[in-house]
C-alpha cells in the first residue's frame, strides 16, 4: 500500500527544496527540476512534490529553499487540507537536523532552517494523531507525507502506491497510524492525488505531466566522464 523513501540524518545535507528556477519563475515539474540541477552538475537521487499550492503555482505557506525564505509563514484561517489546524512545517536545520513543528510554535521558535515547507494537516504531533481524523472515514484518497523517526532523526517520505488502484487510497487516520508504526512522533501531510516519486531518473526521462510548486530533491554530484 505504501512506498517509502528514507534519508538518514547523515545524508540530510543532500536534501534540497526547489521552487523557482534561475529565471525566477516556477520550475513546475520534475523535468524542469532535472534540467535545473544538471546545470549545477547535480543529478536526482530522489524527488517528490513538497506540498499544497495555490495559483502560480505558489506554495500556500512558508517555503525556505537553501536558506532563503521565498514564501512567508501562513497562519491565516481558511478552507481545505492546508488550513486544517493544527497544520505545521517540516524543516531541516544544519545544527538541529530534521523536524516537524506546529506552525504557531515554529513562529515562536526563532528557527532559521536551511529548508522548510509548510503544509497541513499535521498527521502526528508529539505522538498523537490529529484530533479531526476518523478511523472509520470513507474519505479514501491517494496521499503523500513526510515524518521524522524519533530514534535517529531519519526522514521518511511516504506515498500510497499510485500504480495499484486497489491499494492507492487511504484515510488520513491510516496514514498517521503508519507513521507511528515507523517510529515517528511527528509527521505532516504533503499532498494528494498528484503526488509522485522520482527515483534516480535517467537523463531526459519522461515524467508524468503534473504541475507542482516546491519540490524536495535528494541530489548527488554527477560523475564526469572521460573523453
Coordinates of C-alpha atoms in Angstrom, one line a residue:
X1 CA 0.0 0.0 0.0
X2 CA 2.8 2.4 0.8
X3 CA 6.0 3.5 -1.0
X4 CA 8.8 4.7 1.3
X5 CA 12.0 6.7 0.8
X6 CA 14.3 7.1 3.7
X7 CA 17.1 9.6 4.2
X8 CA 19.4 9.1 7.2
X9 CA 20.4 12.1 9.3
X10 CA 23.9 12.0 7.9
X11 CA 22.6 12.3 4.3
X12 CA 20.3 15.3 5.0
X13 CA 22.8 17.9 3.6
X14 CA 22.0 16.4 0.2
X15 CA 18.2 17.1 0.6
X16 CA 17.2 20.3 -1.1
X17 CA 14.0 22.2 -1.8
X18 CA 13.3 24.0 -5.1
X19 CA 10.5 26.1 -6.3
X20 CA 12.0 28.8 -8.7
X21 CA 14.5 28.4 -11.5
X22 CA 17.4 30.6 -12.4
X23 CA 14.9 32.9 -14.2
X24 CA 12.8 33.5 -11.1
X25 CA 9.9 31.5 -12.5
X26 CA 8.4 28.3 -11.0
X27 CA 10.1 25.1 -12.2
X28 CA 6.7 23.3 -12.0
X29 CA 7.7 19.7 -12.8
X30 CA 10.4 17.0 -12.4
X31 CA 11.7 17.6 -15.9
X32 CA 12.5 21.2 -15.3
X33 CA 13.9 20.3 -11.9
X34 CA 16.2 17.8 -13.5
X35 CA 17.5 20.3 -16.1
X36 CA 17.9 23.0 -13.4
X37 CA 20.1 20.6 -11.3
X38 CA 22.1 19.4 -14.3
X39 CA 23.3 22.9 -14.9
X40 CA 24.8 22.6 -11.4
X41 CA 26.4 19.2 -12.2
X42 CA 23.8 17.6 -9.9
X43 CA 21.5 14.6 -10.5
X44 CA 18.3 13.5 -8.9
X45 CA 18.6 10.6 -6.5
X46 CA 15.0 11.1 -5.2
X47 CA 12.4 13.8 -5.8
X48 CA 8.8 14.4 -4.7
X49 CA 6.4 17.3 -4.6
X50 CA 6.6 19.3 -1.4
X51 CA 3.0 20.2 -0.7
X52 CA -0.1 22.1 -1.3
X53 CA 0.0 25.2 -3.5
X54 CA -2.2 28.0 -5.0
X55 CA -2.3 29.6 -8.4
X56 CA 1.1 30.4 -9.7
X57 CA 2.0 27.7 -8.8
X58 CA 3.0 29.2 -5.5
X59 CA 3.3 27.3 -2.1
X60 CA 0.5 28.1 0.3
X61 CA 2.8 28.7 3.2
X62 CA 6.3 29.1 4.5
X63 CA 8.9 27.9 2.0
X64 CA 12.7 28.2 2.6
X65 CA 15.0 27.0 -0.2
X66 CA 18.7 26.6 0.6
X67 CA 18.5 29.1 3.4
X68 CA 16.4 31.7 1.5
X69 CA 12.8 32.4 2.5
X70 CA 10.7 32.7 -0.7
X71 CA 7.2 32.4 0.8
X72 CA 6.4 33.6 4.4
X73 CA 4.7 31.6 7.2
X74 CA 0.9 31.5 6.7
X75 CA -1.1 31.5 10.0
X76 CA -4.4 32.6 8.4
X77 CA -7.7 30.6 8.6
X78 CA -9.1 29.0 5.5
X79 CA -10.7 26.0 3.9
X80 CA -9.0 22.8 2.7
X81 CA -6.3 20.5 4.0
X82 CA -3.6 23.1 4.3
X83 CA -5.8 25.1 6.8
X84 CA -7.0 22.1 8.9
X85 CA -5.4 23.1 12.2
X86 CA -3.1 22.1 13.6
X87 CA -1.0 22.4 10.5
X88 CA 2.7 22.7 10.6
X89 CA 6.2 22.8 9.0
X90 CA 8.7 20.3 8.0
X91 CA 12.2 21.6 8.3
X92 CA 15.9 20.7 8.0
X93 CA 18.2 22.7 10.2
X94 CA 22.0 22.5 9.8
X95 CA 22.5 22.1 13.5
X96 CA 19.3 20.5 14.8
X97 CA 18.6 18.1 11.9
X98 CA 15.1 17.5 10.6
X99 CA 11.8 18.1 12.5
X100 CA 8.1 18.7 12.2
X101 CA 6.6 21.5 14.2
X102 CA 3.1 23.1 14.6
X103 CA 3.0 26.4 12.6
X104 CA 2.5 28.8 15.5
X105 CA 5.1 27.0 17.6
X106 CA 7.5 27.4 14.7
X107 CA 6.8 31.1 14.5
X108 CA 7.8 31.4 18.2
X109 CA 10.9 29.1 17.9
X110 CA 13.3 31.5 16.2
X111 CA 14.5 28.7 13.9
X112 CA 16.1 29.7 10.6
X113 CA 16.4 26.3 8.9
X114 CA 18.1 25.6 5.6
X115 CA 15.0 24.2 4.0
X116 CA 11.4 24.3 5.2
X117 CA 7.9 23.6 3.8
X118 CA 4.6 24.5 5.5
X119 CA 1.7 22.2 4.9
X120 CA -1.3 20.7 6.6
X121 CA -2.8 19.0 8.4
X122 CA -0.2 17.6 10.8
X123 CA -0.7 13.8 10.9
X124 CA 1.1 13.4 14.2
X125 CA 2.1 15.9 16.8
X126 CA 4.2 14.5 19.6
X127 CA 3.0 11.0 19.0
X128 CA -0.7 12.0 18.9
X129 CA -2.9 11.6 15.8
X130 CA -4.7 14.7 14.6
X131 CA -8.0 15.0 16.5
X132 CA -10.0 15.5 13.4
X133 CA -9.1 12.2 11.9
X134 CA -11.8 9.5 11.9
X135 CA -10.6 5.8 11.8
X136 CA -13.9 4.9 10.0
X137 CA -13.7 7.8 7.5
X138 CA -14.9 7.0 3.9
X139 CA -12.6 9.7 2.5
X140 CA -10.1 7.4 0.8
X141 CA -7.5 9.3 -1.4
X142 CA -4.0 9.0 -2.6
X143 CA -1.8 10.8 -0.1
X144 CA 1.8 11.7 0.5
X145 CA 3.5 12.8 3.7
X146 CA 6.8 13.1 5.5
X147 CA 7.8 12.3 9.0
X148 CA 10.9 12.1 11.2
X149 CA 11.9 9.0 13.1
X150 CA 12.3 9.8 16.8
X151 CA 15.1 7.3 17.5
X152 CA 17.7 8.7 15.0
X153 CA 16.3 11.6 13.0
X154 CA 15.8 9.6 9.8
X155 CA 13.5 11.4 7.4
X156 CA 10.8 9.2 5.8
X157 CA 8.8 10.2 2.8
X158 CA 5.7 8.1 2.3
X159 CA 3.3 7.9 -0.7
X160 CA 0.4 5.5 -1.4
X161 CA 1.1 3.2 -4.4
X162 CA -0.3 5.1 -7.3
X163 CA 0.3 2.1 -9.6
X164 CA -2.1 -0.2 -7.8
X165 CA -5.7 1.0 -7.9
X166 CA -6.7 -1.4 -5.1
X167 CA -4.1 0.0 -2.7
X168 CA -3.5 3.6 -3.7
X169 CA -6.1 5.2 -1.4
X170 CA -6.1 5.6 2.4
X171 CA -7.7 7.7 5.1
X172 CA -5.7 10.3 7.0
X173 CA -6.0 8.2 10.1
X174 CA -4.5 5.1 8.4
X175 CA -1.6 7.2 7.1
X176 CA -0.9 8.7 10.5
X177 CA -1.1 5.3 12.1
X178 CA 1.5 4.0 9.6
X179 CA 4.0 6.8 10.7
X180 CA 3.5 5.7 14.3
X181 CA 4.4 2.2 13.2
X182 CA 7.6 3.6 11.5
X183 CA 8.7 5.1 14.8
X184 CA 7.7 8.7 14.1
X185 CA 6.2 11.0 16.7
X186 CA 5.8 13.9 14.2
X187 CA 4.6 13.8 10.6
X188 CA 2.9 16.1 8.1
X189 CA 0.7 15.7 5.1
X190 CA 2.1 16.9 1.8
X191 CA -0.4 16.4 -1.0
X192 CA -2.9 14.1 -2.6
X193 CA -3.8 12.8 -6.0
X194 CA -1.0 14.5 -7.9
X195 CA 1.8 13.2 -5.7
X196 CA 4.6 11.2 -7.1
X197 CA 8.1 10.0 -6.5
X198 CA 11.0 10.2 -9.0
X199 CA 13.9 7.8 -8.2
X200 CA 17.2 8.0 -10.0
X201 CA 15.6 9.1 -13.3
X202 CA 17.8 8.8 -16.4
X203 CA 18.9 12.0 -18.2
X204 CA 16.0 13.1 -20.4
X205 CA 13.5 10.8 -18.6
X206 CA 9.8 11.4 -19.5
X207 CA 7.8 12.3 -16.4
X208 CA 4.0 12.3 -15.8
X209 CA 2.5 15.7 -16.8
X210 CA 1.9 17.0 -13.3
X211 CA 2.3 20.6 -12.1
X212 CA 3.9 21.2 -8.7
X213 CA 5.1 24.2 -6.7
X214 CA 8.1 23.4 -4.4
X215 CA 9.8 20.0 -4.8
X216 CA 12.1 18.1 -2.5
X217 CA 15.1 16.5 -4.1
X218 CA 17.9 14.4 -2.8
X219 CA 20.9 15.2 -5.0
X220 CA 24.2 13.7 -6.0
X221 CA 27.1 15.1 -7.9
X222 CA 27.2 13.9 -11.5
X223 CA 30.3 11.9 -12.3
X224 CA 32.4 13.4 -15.1
X225 CA 33.0 11.0 -18.0
X226 CA 36.4 10.7 -19.7
X227 CA 36.6 11.6 -23.4

